[in-house]
Amino acid sequence: MTETITSRPFRTAAPGAPAALGGLGLFTVLLAAALPLVDFFIVNVALPTIGTDLSASEAVLELVVAGYGVAYAVLLVLGGRLGDLFGRRRLFLGGMAAFGLTSLACGLAPDAWSLVAARVAQGASAAAMLPQVLATIQATTTGPRRAKAMGLYGATAGLSMVAGQILGGVLVAADIAGTGWRSVFLVNVPVVLAGLFLAARAVPETRSARPEPVDVPGTFLLAASILTLLVPLTEGRAAGWPLWTWLSLAAFPFVAAAFYAVERRADRAGRTPLVPPSLFAIVSLRRGLLLIVPFSIGFSGFMFVIAVALQQGAGLGPVAAGLALAPLAVVFFLFSLAGPRLVARFGTRVVPTGAALQGVGLALMTLAAWRSWPDLGLVELLPGAAVAGAGQALQLPVVLRLVLSEVPAERAGVGSGVMVTTQQSSLALGVATLGTLFLSLIPGMGIRDALVTTLLVQLAAVALTGLLSLRLPRTIV
């Protein structure tokens, strides 16, 4: 038996068989999966209000976004390993509780630097919680039930990224009890309390049968690799690209090479490193991760850029800026529900079809920005956003399901950690690269031309995603 399961009285299983994750348990872990992604995007439309209220500079505001994203990305694989070692339910509950407390700290932050510190802690707590979601699904479901659960996870992930931005605009404008931007963080507290109550009743305990100790050298080198890449890219433009940013970027390939060497040595010695290189021998995992990178870079970059352009250029308020993407969210949700049936019939061929649809939708939005500026809003973006949403729904849920489809149950924690780290690092990289490009082009080109240029760059990333999708395995195990 590869997996050790400890069930609560309400959750029974035949001897030697994993405890099944019921409907309430699946709802609970998907709720937890939504929280970190919602919080990555929810601040985009709140940043102008935060800057005004806390007298924060542009560099500090970027840290409000980047501090969360970088801490989250750095610690995700470690969170997966700790779940394998100490029990995934235990880490899930602890991470969720910490997420609620750090959300409260964000909402009560008295100044900008306190908010940055709370956001870093919030990202760390999310890294303890989220890997347990996928690992629990992998360990407690099989066959069609796992396919359905992973499809719902992918749909939740994609919808959360769009819904977060919409929700942020609504909450800021609603100014509930005078909380203003603080409500985008405080709203997490009751959700977390409900999630903890449900998780205690419905999520079974699982852990690896052969847990490995924490890979300390690998953990430090992975953290250093991510930090040397993401920190200078996110802070460089606002800081004026000082010497340390270039030195950090120059150090990145050497630190990454050292990380790979340490992990390969541990793998060959029979130990389980933080990120086992042997894991990448799984074709579905390797090719799926390669596709996640350009998809996530383009997605997060687009969400950040469109939020800034609609508010600072088109003059929309936070609600209108958020709701301009509502067609994308609605169509994504509808098409993601049909995804499992389409995959069952056509296999992964739906992914290049989705990339083509996303490209058409993005081209329509680019044309709308060029022709309608500055009168750009819900109506002008609707056709392109709807088509792009359909295309994204045919890609993300399918690829997330594919990546973990052949990962052994005993490596569920590390596999989910690697996948989510790749996704989260790419999301942060998208804001850093496309966001920096857009903001750098504004002084010389104006907001409209900067937006159009950035969208065309993203279109190239969509084309790359489509080409990579042609190399995916045709079927999902």
Short mmCIF file of C-alpha atoms in Angstrom, two decimals:
data_model
loop_
_atom_site.label_atom_id
_atom_site.label_comp_id
_atom_site.label_asym_id
_atom_site.label_seq_id
_atom_site.Cartn_x
_atom_site.Cartn_y
_atom_site.Cartn_z
CA MET A 1 0.00 0.00 0.00
CA THR A 2 1.44 3.35 -1.00
CA GLU A 3 -0.72 5.65 1.05
CA THR A 4 -1.55 5.78 4.73
CA ILE A 5 -5.01 7.13 5.52
CA THR A 6 -6.34 8.09 8.95
CA SER A 7 -10.08 8.65 8.82
CA ARG A 8 -12.49 10.30 11.22
CA PRO A 9 -15.47 8.28 12.45
CA PHE A 10 -17.70 9.79 9.79
CA ARG A 11 -15.36 8.57 7.06
CA THR A 12 -14.94 4.82 6.81
CA ALA A 13 -13.15 2.66 4.27
CA ALA A 14 -12.47 -0.99 3.67
CA PRO A 15 -9.20 -2.25 5.16
CA GLY A 16 -6.29 -1.27 2.92
CA ALA A 17 -8.42 1.09 0.85
CA PRO A 18 -8.07 4.87 0.85
CA ALA A 19 -10.83 6.89 2.48
CA ALA A 20 -13.02 8.49 -0.13
CA LEU A 21 -13.31 12.24 -0.38
CA GLY A 22 -17.02 12.97 -0.27
CA GLY A 23 -18.89 15.80 -1.90
CA LEU A 24 -18.68 18.07 1.15
CA GLY A 25 -14.97 17.36 1.50
CA LEU A 26 -14.37 18.15 -2.17
CA PHE A 27 -16.30 21.41 -1.83
CA THR A 28 -14.16 22.32 1.19
CA VAL A 29 -10.80 21.71 -0.47
CA LEU A 30 -11.93 23.55 -3.61
CA LEU A 31 -12.98 26.49 -1.44
CA ALA A 32 -9.47 26.49 -0.01
CA ALA A 33 -7.99 26.27 -3.51
CA ALA A 34 -9.91 29.38 -4.53
CA LEU A 35 -8.74 31.57 -1.64
CA PRO A 36 -5.03 32.01 -2.55
CA LEU A 37 -5.75 32.65 -6.23
CA VAL A 38 -8.54 35.12 -5.46
CA ASP A 39 -6.16 36.99 -3.16
CA PHE A 40 -3.41 37.14 -5.79
CA PHE A 41 -5.72 39.06 -8.13
CA ILE A 42 -8.14 40.78 -5.76
CA VAL A 43 -5.72 43.63 -5.00
CA ASN A 44 -5.21 44.66 -8.64
CA VAL A 45 -8.18 47.03 -8.73
CA ALA A 46 -7.67 48.05 -5.08
CA LEU A 47 -4.07 49.27 -5.51
CA PRO A 48 -4.94 52.90 -6.41
CA THR A 49 -7.13 53.20 -3.29
CA ILE A 50 -4.49 51.54 -1.10
CA GLY A 51 -1.84 53.92 -2.43
CA THR A 52 -3.95 56.97 -1.65
CA ASP A 53 -5.08 55.83 1.79
CA LEU A 54 -1.65 54.67 3.01
CA SER A 55 0.44 57.22 1.09
CA ALA A 56 2.34 54.33 -0.50
CA SER A 57 4.82 54.78 -3.34
CA GLU A 58 4.56 52.77 -6.54
CA ALA A 59 7.46 50.55 -5.44
CA VAL A 60 5.74 49.71 -2.15
CA LEU A 61 2.46 48.98 -3.94
CA GLU A 62 4.27 46.55 -6.19
CA LEU A 63 5.58 44.84 -3.05
CA VAL A 64 1.98 44.41 -1.86
CA VAL A 65 1.46 42.21 -4.92
CA ALA A 66 4.95 40.72 -5.24
CA GLY A 67 5.51 40.02 -1.53
CA TYR A 68 2.49 37.71 -1.49
CA GLY A 69 3.29 36.06 -4.81
CA VAL A 70 6.97 35.45 -4.11
CA ALA A 71 6.45 34.05 -0.58
CA TYR A 72 3.70 31.83 -1.94
CA ALA A 73 5.86 30.51 -4.80
CA VAL A 74 8.98 30.01 -2.68
CA LEU A 75 7.31 27.83 -0.04
CA LEU A 76 4.80 25.77 -2.04
CA VAL A 77 6.97 22.71 -2.63
CA LEU A 78 8.03 22.74 1.03
CA GLY A 79 4.35 22.89 1.99
CA GLY A 80 3.68 19.78 -0.08
CA ARG A 81 6.59 17.92 1.52
CA LEU A 82 5.46 18.86 5.05
CA GLY A 83 1.97 17.55 4.25
CA ASP A 84 3.45 14.22 3.14
CA LEU A 85 5.47 14.10 6.37
CA PHE A 86 3.07 15.32 9.07
CA GLY A 87 -0.34 14.73 7.51
CA ARG A 88 -2.09 16.72 4.81
CA ARG A 89 -5.24 17.42 6.77
CA ARG A 90 -3.16 18.81 9.64
CA LEU A 91 -1.22 21.13 7.33
CA PHE A 92 -4.44 22.05 5.53
CA LEU A 93 -6.14 23.13 8.76
CA GLY A 94 -3.07 24.96 10.05
CA GLY A 95 -2.47 26.73 6.76
CA MET A 96 -6.11 27.77 6.46
CA ALA A 97 -6.18 29.13 10.02
CA ALA A 98 -2.97 31.08 9.36
CA PHE A 99 -4.43 32.40 6.11
CA GLY A 100 -7.42 33.77 8.02
CA LEU A 101 -5.22 35.43 10.66
CA THR A 102 -2.88 37.00 8.11
CA SER A 103 -5.86 38.21 6.07
CA LEU A 104 -7.11 39.93 9.22
CA ALA A 105 -3.65 41.47 9.67
CA CYS A 106 -3.76 42.76 6.08
CA GLY A 107 -7.19 44.28 6.62
CA LEU A 108 -6.09 46.03 9.83
CA ALA A 109 -2.66 47.15 8.59
CA PRO A 110 -1.97 50.70 9.88
CA ASP A 111 0.59 51.58 7.20
CA ALA A 112 1.97 50.39 3.88
CA TRP A 113 4.95 48.45 5.25
CA SER A 114 2.74 46.63 7.75
CA LEU A 115 0.55 45.63 4.82
CA VAL A 116 3.58 44.33 2.89
CA ALA A 117 4.70 42.25 5.88
CA ALA A 118 1.20 40.83 6.36
CA ARG A 119 0.98 39.98 2.66
CA VAL A 120 4.26 38.06 2.83
CA ALA A 121 2.92 36.09 5.80
CA GLN A 122 -0.36 35.53 3.95
CA GLY A 123 1.52 34.08 0.99
CA ALA A 124 3.46 31.75 3.30
CA SER A 125 0.26 30.47 4.91
CA ALA A 126 -1.29 29.87 1.49
CA ALA A 127 1.77 27.79 0.60
CA ALA A 128 1.07 25.52 3.57
CA MET A 129 -2.60 25.11 2.64
CA LEU A 130 -2.84 24.78 -1.13
CA PRO A 131 -0.57 21.77 -1.87
CA GLN A 132 -2.69 19.70 0.50
CA VAL A 133 -5.72 20.26 -1.74
CA LEU A 134 -4.28 18.47 -4.76
CA ALA A 135 -2.46 15.88 -2.68
CA THR A 136 -5.70 15.01 -0.85
CA ILE A 137 -7.57 14.67 -4.15
CA GLN A 138 -4.82 12.43 -5.53
CA ALA A 139 -4.75 10.26 -2.41
CA THR A 140 -8.50 9.84 -1.85
CA THR A 141 -9.97 9.54 -5.35
CA THR A 142 -9.46 7.23 -8.32
CA GLY A 143 -10.76 6.80 -11.87
CA PRO A 144 -13.75 8.90 -12.93
CA ARG A 145 -14.09 10.49 -9.47
CA ARG A 146 -10.52 11.78 -9.67
CA ALA A 147 -11.08 13.03 -13.22
CA LYS A 148 -14.17 14.92 -12.08
CA ALA A 149 -12.42 16.33 -9.02
CA MET A 150 -9.40 17.49 -11.02
CA GLY A 151 -11.67 19.02 -13.64
CA LEU A 152 -13.47 20.96 -10.92
CA TYR A 153 -10.12 22.01 -9.44
CA GLY A 154 -9.00 23.40 -12.80
CA ALA A 155 -12.29 25.20 -13.25
CA THR A 156 -12.02 26.63 -9.74
CA ALA A 157 -8.46 27.84 -10.37
CA GLY A 158 -9.31 29.64 -13.59
CA LEU A 159 -12.55 31.14 -12.33
CA SER A 160 -10.90 32.32 -9.09
CA MET A 161 -8.30 34.34 -10.99
CA VAL A 162 -10.98 36.30 -12.85
CA ALA A 163 -13.50 36.43 -10.02
CA GLY A 164 -10.87 37.82 -7.66
CA GLN A 165 -10.43 40.92 -9.78
CA ILE A 166 -14.19 41.42 -10.15
CA LEU A 167 -14.79 40.88 -6.43
CA GLY A 168 -12.02 43.34 -5.58
CA GLY A 169 -13.70 46.10 -7.55
CA VAL A 170 -17.11 45.43 -6.03
CA LEU A 171 -15.79 45.37 -2.45
CA VAL A 172 -13.75 48.56 -2.81
CA ALA A 173 -16.71 50.45 -4.26
CA ALA A 174 -19.16 49.03 -1.72
CA ASP A 175 -17.04 50.45 1.13
CA ILE A 176 -18.74 48.12 3.61
CA ALA A 177 -18.93 49.83 7.03
CA GLY A 178 -16.33 52.31 5.85
CA THR A 179 -13.68 49.61 5.35
CA GLY A 180 -12.86 50.61 1.75
CA TRP A 181 -9.95 48.56 0.36
CA ARG A 182 -9.59 46.69 3.65
CA SER A 183 -12.68 44.64 2.85
CA VAL A 184 -10.80 42.78 0.09
CA PHE A 185 -8.79 41.11 2.87
CA LEU A 186 -11.35 41.05 5.68
CA VAL A 187 -13.80 39.10 3.50
CA ASN A 188 -11.49 36.10 3.86
CA VAL A 189 -12.06 35.81 7.61
CA PRO A 190 -15.65 34.46 7.62
CA VAL A 191 -14.84 32.26 4.61
CA VAL A 192 -11.89 30.74 6.48
CA LEU A 193 -13.98 30.14 9.62
CA ALA A 194 -16.58 28.29 7.54
CA GLY A 195 -13.82 26.35 5.77
CA LEU A 196 -12.23 25.25 9.05
CA PHE A 197 -15.59 24.02 10.37
CA LEU A 198 -16.24 22.03 7.19
CA ALA A 199 -12.69 20.67 6.93
CA ALA A 200 -12.79 19.35 10.48
CA ARG A 201 -15.86 17.33 9.55
CA ALA A 202 -15.32 16.30 5.94
CA VAL A 203 -11.63 16.17 4.95
CA PRO A 204 -9.86 12.86 5.74
CA GLU A 205 -6.27 12.68 6.94
CA THR A 206 -3.68 11.33 4.51
CA ARG A 207 0.10 11.12 4.53
CA SER A 208 2.82 9.38 2.62
CA ALA A 209 3.57 5.84 3.78
CA ARG A 210 7.29 6.56 3.41
CA PRO A 211 7.70 10.24 4.30
CA GLU A 212 11.13 11.75 3.75
CA PRO A 213 12.75 14.41 5.95
CA VAL A 214 12.81 17.98 4.68
CA ASP A 215 15.50 18.59 2.06
CA VAL A 216 17.14 21.63 3.69
CA PRO A 217 19.77 22.41 0.99
CA GLY A 218 17.17 21.98 -1.74
CA THR A 219 14.68 24.19 0.07
CA PHE A 220 17.18 27.03 0.46
CA LEU A 221 18.43 26.77 -3.13
CA LEU A 222 14.91 26.67 -4.59
CA ALA A 223 13.98 29.72 -2.53
CA ALA A 224 17.15 31.50 -3.67
CA SER A 225 16.43 30.61 -7.32
CA ILE A 226 12.91 32.03 -7.23
CA LEU A 227 13.96 35.13 -5.27
CA THR A 228 16.90 36.02 -7.52
CA LEU A 229 14.56 35.93 -10.53
CA LEU A 230 11.27 37.37 -9.30
CA VAL A 231 12.37 40.09 -6.86
CA PRO A 232 14.46 42.13 -9.34
CA LEU A 233 11.87 41.73 -12.08
CA THR A 234 9.03 42.91 -9.88
CA GLU A 235 10.88 45.76 -8.16
CA GLY A 236 13.45 46.76 -10.78
CA ARG A 237 11.43 49.25 -12.81
CA ALA A 238 9.96 51.11 -9.82
CA ALA A 239 13.40 51.23 -8.15
CA GLY A 240 15.10 52.53 -11.31
CA TRP A 241 16.98 49.27 -12.03
CA PRO A 242 19.80 49.71 -9.47
CA LEU A 243 22.91 47.52 -9.54
CA TRP A 244 21.51 44.90 -7.17
CA THR A 245 18.73 44.01 -9.63
CA TRP A 246 21.23 43.18 -12.38
CA LEU A 247 23.48 41.26 -9.99
CA SER A 248 20.49 39.25 -8.80
CA LEU A 249 19.40 38.39 -12.34
CA ALA A 250 22.98 37.42 -13.22
CA ALA A 251 23.10 35.11 -10.20
CA PHE A 252 19.84 33.34 -11.08
CA PRO A 253 21.18 30.78 -13.62
CA PHE A 254 24.04 29.81 -11.31
CA VAL A 255 21.77 29.36 -8.29
CA ALA A 256 19.27 27.38 -10.39
CA ALA A 257 22.08 25.15 -11.69
CA ALA A 258 23.28 24.54 -8.13
CA PHE A 259 19.73 23.62 -7.09
CA TYR A 260 19.44 21.11 -9.94
CA ALA A 261 22.83 19.55 -9.12
CA VAL A 262 21.96 19.12 -5.42
CA GLU A 263 18.56 17.62 -6.24
CA ARG A 264 19.99 15.22 -8.84
CA ARG A 265 22.67 14.04 -6.42
CA ALA A 266 20.07 13.36 -3.72
CA ASP A 267 17.80 11.58 -6.22
CA ARG A 268 20.59 9.30 -7.40
CA ALA A 269 21.52 8.51 -3.79
CA GLY A 270 18.04 7.10 -3.21
CA ARG A 271 16.78 9.98 -1.10
CA THR A 272 13.71 12.04 -1.98
CA PRO A 273 14.84 15.59 -2.72
CA LEU A 274 12.51 18.57 -2.56
CA VAL A 275 11.96 18.42 -6.34
CA PRO A 276 13.03 14.95 -7.55
CA PRO A 277 14.49 15.22 -11.09
CA SER A 278 13.21 11.68 -11.69
CA LEU A 279 9.68 13.08 -11.41
CA PHE A 280 10.24 14.86 -14.71
CA ALA A 281 10.66 11.51 -16.45
CA ILE A 282 6.84 11.43 -16.44
CA VAL A 283 6.03 12.80 -19.90
CA SER A 284 2.57 14.10 -19.00
CA LEU A 285 3.96 16.05 -16.03
CA ARG A 286 6.95 17.48 -17.90
CA ARG A 287 5.06 18.63 -20.98
CA GLY A 288 2.11 19.90 -18.98
CA LEU A 289 4.36 22.04 -16.76
CA LEU A 290 6.08 23.45 -19.84
CA LEU A 291 2.69 24.59 -21.16
CA ILE A 292 1.58 26.08 -17.83
CA VAL A 293 4.44 28.61 -17.92
CA PRO A 294 3.44 30.74 -20.96
CA PHE A 295 -0.26 30.31 -20.19
CA SER A 296 0.10 31.64 -16.63
CA ILE A 297 2.50 34.43 -17.60
CA GLY A 298 0.04 35.69 -20.20
CA PHE A 299 -3.01 35.31 -17.96
CA SER A 300 -1.68 37.19 -14.94
CA GLY A 301 0.03 39.83 -17.05
CA PHE A 302 -3.24 40.50 -18.89
CA MET A 303 -5.25 40.78 -15.68
CA PHE A 304 -2.81 43.28 -14.16
CA VAL A 305 -2.44 45.37 -17.32
CA ILE A 306 -6.16 45.55 -18.10
CA ALA A 307 -6.94 46.64 -14.52
CA VAL A 308 -4.43 49.51 -14.72
CA ALA A 309 -5.45 50.52 -18.26
CA LEU A 310 -9.19 50.61 -17.54
CA GLN A 311 -8.78 52.65 -14.35
CA GLN A 312 -5.94 55.02 -15.21
CA GLY A 313 -6.54 55.31 -18.94
CA ALA A 314 -10.21 54.69 -19.64
CA GLY A 315 -11.26 56.37 -16.40
CA LEU A 316 -13.39 53.52 -15.09
CA GLY A 317 -14.06 53.01 -11.39
CA PRO A 318 -13.08 49.78 -9.63
CA VAL A 319 -16.50 48.17 -10.15
CA ALA A 320 -16.68 48.93 -13.87
CA ALA A 321 -13.05 47.85 -14.33
CA GLY A 322 -13.73 44.55 -12.59
CA LEU A 323 -17.06 43.88 -14.30
CA ALA A 324 -15.52 44.48 -17.72
CA LEU A 325 -14.09 40.97 -17.37
CA ALA A 326 -17.37 39.38 -16.21
CA PRO A 327 -18.05 37.82 -19.67
CA LEU A 328 -14.68 36.07 -19.48
CA ALA A 329 -15.54 34.62 -16.07
CA VAL A 330 -19.05 33.50 -17.04
CA VAL A 331 -18.00 31.82 -20.28
CA PHE A 332 -14.98 30.22 -18.59
CA PHE A 333 -17.24 28.67 -15.98
CA LEU A 334 -19.72 27.32 -18.53
CA PHE A 335 -17.08 25.84 -20.83
CA SER A 336 -15.11 24.34 -17.95
CA LEU A 337 -18.19 22.33 -16.98
CA ALA A 338 -18.21 20.80 -20.45
CA GLY A 339 -14.47 20.15 -20.37
CA PRO A 340 -14.49 16.60 -18.90
CA ARG A 341 -16.98 15.39 -21.53
CA LEU A 342 -14.94 16.96 -24.32
CA VAL A 343 -11.74 15.40 -23.02
CA ALA A 344 -13.41 12.00 -22.78
CA ARG A 345 -14.37 12.28 -26.45
CA PHE A 346 -11.47 14.17 -28.03
CA GLY A 347 -8.62 13.76 -25.54
CA THR A 348 -6.10 16.56 -25.17
CA ARG A 349 -6.87 17.81 -28.68
CA VAL A 350 -9.22 20.24 -26.96
CA VAL A 351 -6.16 22.13 -25.63
CA PRO A 352 -4.83 23.45 -28.99
CA THR A 353 -8.43 24.27 -29.92
CA GLY A 354 -8.65 26.29 -26.72
CA ALA A 355 -5.39 28.09 -27.51
CA ALA A 356 -6.75 29.04 -30.93
CA LEU A 357 -9.96 30.39 -29.37
CA GLN A 358 -8.00 32.34 -26.76
CA GLY A 359 -5.87 33.85 -29.52
CA VAL A 360 -8.97 34.98 -31.43
CA GLY A 361 -10.48 36.47 -28.28
CA LEU A 362 -7.28 38.32 -27.41
CA ALA A 363 -7.03 39.67 -30.94
CA LEU A 364 -10.63 40.96 -30.70
CA MET A 365 -9.83 42.72 -27.40
CA THR A 366 -6.68 44.24 -28.91
CA LEU A 367 -8.72 45.55 -31.84
CA ALA A 368 -11.32 46.96 -29.44
CA ALA A 369 -8.62 48.78 -27.49
CA TRP A 370 -7.17 50.23 -30.70
CA ARG A 371 -10.49 51.39 -32.18
CA SER A 372 -12.55 52.38 -29.12
CA TRP A 373 -10.01 54.03 -26.82
CA PRO A 374 -10.63 55.67 -24.39
CA ASP A 375 -14.23 54.42 -24.46
CA LEU A 376 -13.23 50.92 -23.46
CA GLY A 377 -15.42 48.92 -21.09
CA LEU A 378 -17.76 45.97 -20.75
CA VAL A 379 -19.55 46.39 -24.11
CA GLU A 380 -16.39 46.90 -26.16
CA LEU A 381 -14.51 44.03 -24.53
CA LEU A 382 -17.45 41.60 -24.37
CA PRO A 383 -16.95 39.66 -27.67
CA GLY A 384 -13.23 39.17 -27.19
CA ALA A 385 -13.50 38.41 -23.47
CA ALA A 386 -16.19 35.79 -24.08
CA VAL A 387 -14.19 34.00 -26.78
CA ALA A 388 -10.98 34.18 -24.72
CA GLY A 389 -12.81 32.77 -21.69
CA ALA A 390 -13.98 29.78 -23.72
CA GLY A 391 -10.45 29.17 -24.95
CA GLN A 392 -8.90 29.39 -21.50
CA ALA A 393 -11.49 26.97 -20.08
CA LEU A 394 -10.47 24.38 -22.66
CA GLN A 395 -6.83 24.67 -21.62
CA LEU A 396 -6.21 25.26 -17.93
CA PRO A 397 -8.45 22.62 -16.27
CA VAL A 398 -7.30 19.98 -18.77
CA VAL A 399 -3.60 20.71 -18.35
CA LEU A 400 -3.77 20.81 -14.53
CA ARG A 401 -5.48 17.43 -14.58
CA LEU A 402 -2.91 16.04 -17.04
CA VAL A 403 0.14 17.12 -15.02
CA LEU A 404 -0.78 15.00 -11.98
CA SER A 405 -2.49 12.16 -13.82
CA GLU A 406 0.48 9.76 -13.62
CA VAL A 407 2.15 10.95 -10.40
CA PRO A 408 2.33 8.06 -7.87
CA ALA A 409 0.14 8.46 -4.79
CA GLU A 410 3.15 8.47 -2.45
CA ARG A 411 4.50 11.50 -4.31
CA ALA A 412 1.17 13.34 -4.43
CA GLY A 413 2.41 16.10 -2.11
CA VAL A 414 5.64 16.83 -3.94
CA GLY A 415 3.93 16.52 -7.34
CA SER A 416 1.21 18.99 -6.44
CA GLY A 417 3.79 21.31 -4.89
CA VAL A 418 5.87 21.32 -8.08
CA MET A 419 2.84 22.00 -10.24
CA VAL A 420 1.45 24.83 -8.13
CA THR A 421 4.93 26.34 -7.71
CA THR A 422 5.33 26.40 -11.49
CA GLN A 423 1.91 28.01 -11.88
CA GLN A 424 2.39 30.57 -9.09
CA SER A 425 5.92 31.52 -10.16
CA SER A 426 4.64 32.03 -13.68
CA LEU A 427 1.73 34.15 -12.44
CA ALA A 428 4.18 36.36 -10.54
CA LEU A 429 6.49 36.44 -13.56
CA GLY A 430 3.59 37.56 -15.76
CA VAL A 431 2.89 40.60 -13.59
CA ALA A 432 6.63 41.34 -13.44
CA THR A 433 7.29 41.07 -17.18
CA LEU A 434 4.12 42.16 -18.98
CA GLY A 435 3.29 44.63 -16.22
CA THR A 436 6.77 46.16 -16.39
CA LEU A 437 6.61 46.29 -20.19
CA PHE A 438 3.25 48.07 -20.13
CA LEU A 439 4.21 50.60 -17.47
CA SER A 440 7.54 51.29 -19.17
CA LEU A 441 5.88 51.98 -22.53
CA ILE A 442 3.29 54.44 -21.20
CA PRO A 443 5.55 57.54 -20.96
CA GLY A 444 6.64 57.28 -24.58
CA MET A 445 3.59 55.77 -26.26
CA GLY A 446 0.57 56.64 -24.16
CA ILE A 447 -1.71 54.15 -22.43
CA ARG A 448 -3.61 53.01 -25.55
CA ASP A 449 -0.55 52.10 -27.62
CA ALA A 450 1.19 50.60 -24.59
CA LEU A 451 -1.88 48.41 -23.97
CA VAL A 452 -2.09 47.31 -27.60
CA THR A 453 1.63 46.49 -27.72
CA THR A 454 1.46 44.48 -24.49
CA LEU A 455 -1.59 42.54 -25.72
CA LEU A 456 0.27 41.68 -28.93
CA VAL A 457 3.16 40.34 -26.86
CA GLN A 458 0.70 38.22 -24.92
CA LEU A 459 -0.70 36.98 -28.23
CA ALA A 460 2.76 35.58 -28.97
CA ALA A 461 2.64 33.72 -25.63
CA VAL A 462 -0.73 32.25 -26.61
CA ALA A 463 0.77 31.08 -29.91
CA LEU A 464 3.58 29.39 -27.96
CA THR A 465 1.02 27.70 -25.72
CA GLY A 466 -0.78 26.38 -28.78
CA LEU A 467 2.42 24.95 -30.26
CA LEU A 468 3.40 23.29 -26.97
CA SER A 469 -0.07 21.76 -26.64
CA LEU A 470 0.51 19.78 -29.83
CA ARG A 471 3.11 17.71 -27.94
CA LEU A 472 0.82 16.69 -25.08
CA PRO A 473 -0.07 13.00 -24.68
CA ARG A 474 -3.33 12.38 -26.52
CA THR A 475 -5.09 10.73 -23.59
CA ILE A 476 -5.25 11.35 -19.85
CA VAL A 477 -4.83 8.38 -17.55
#
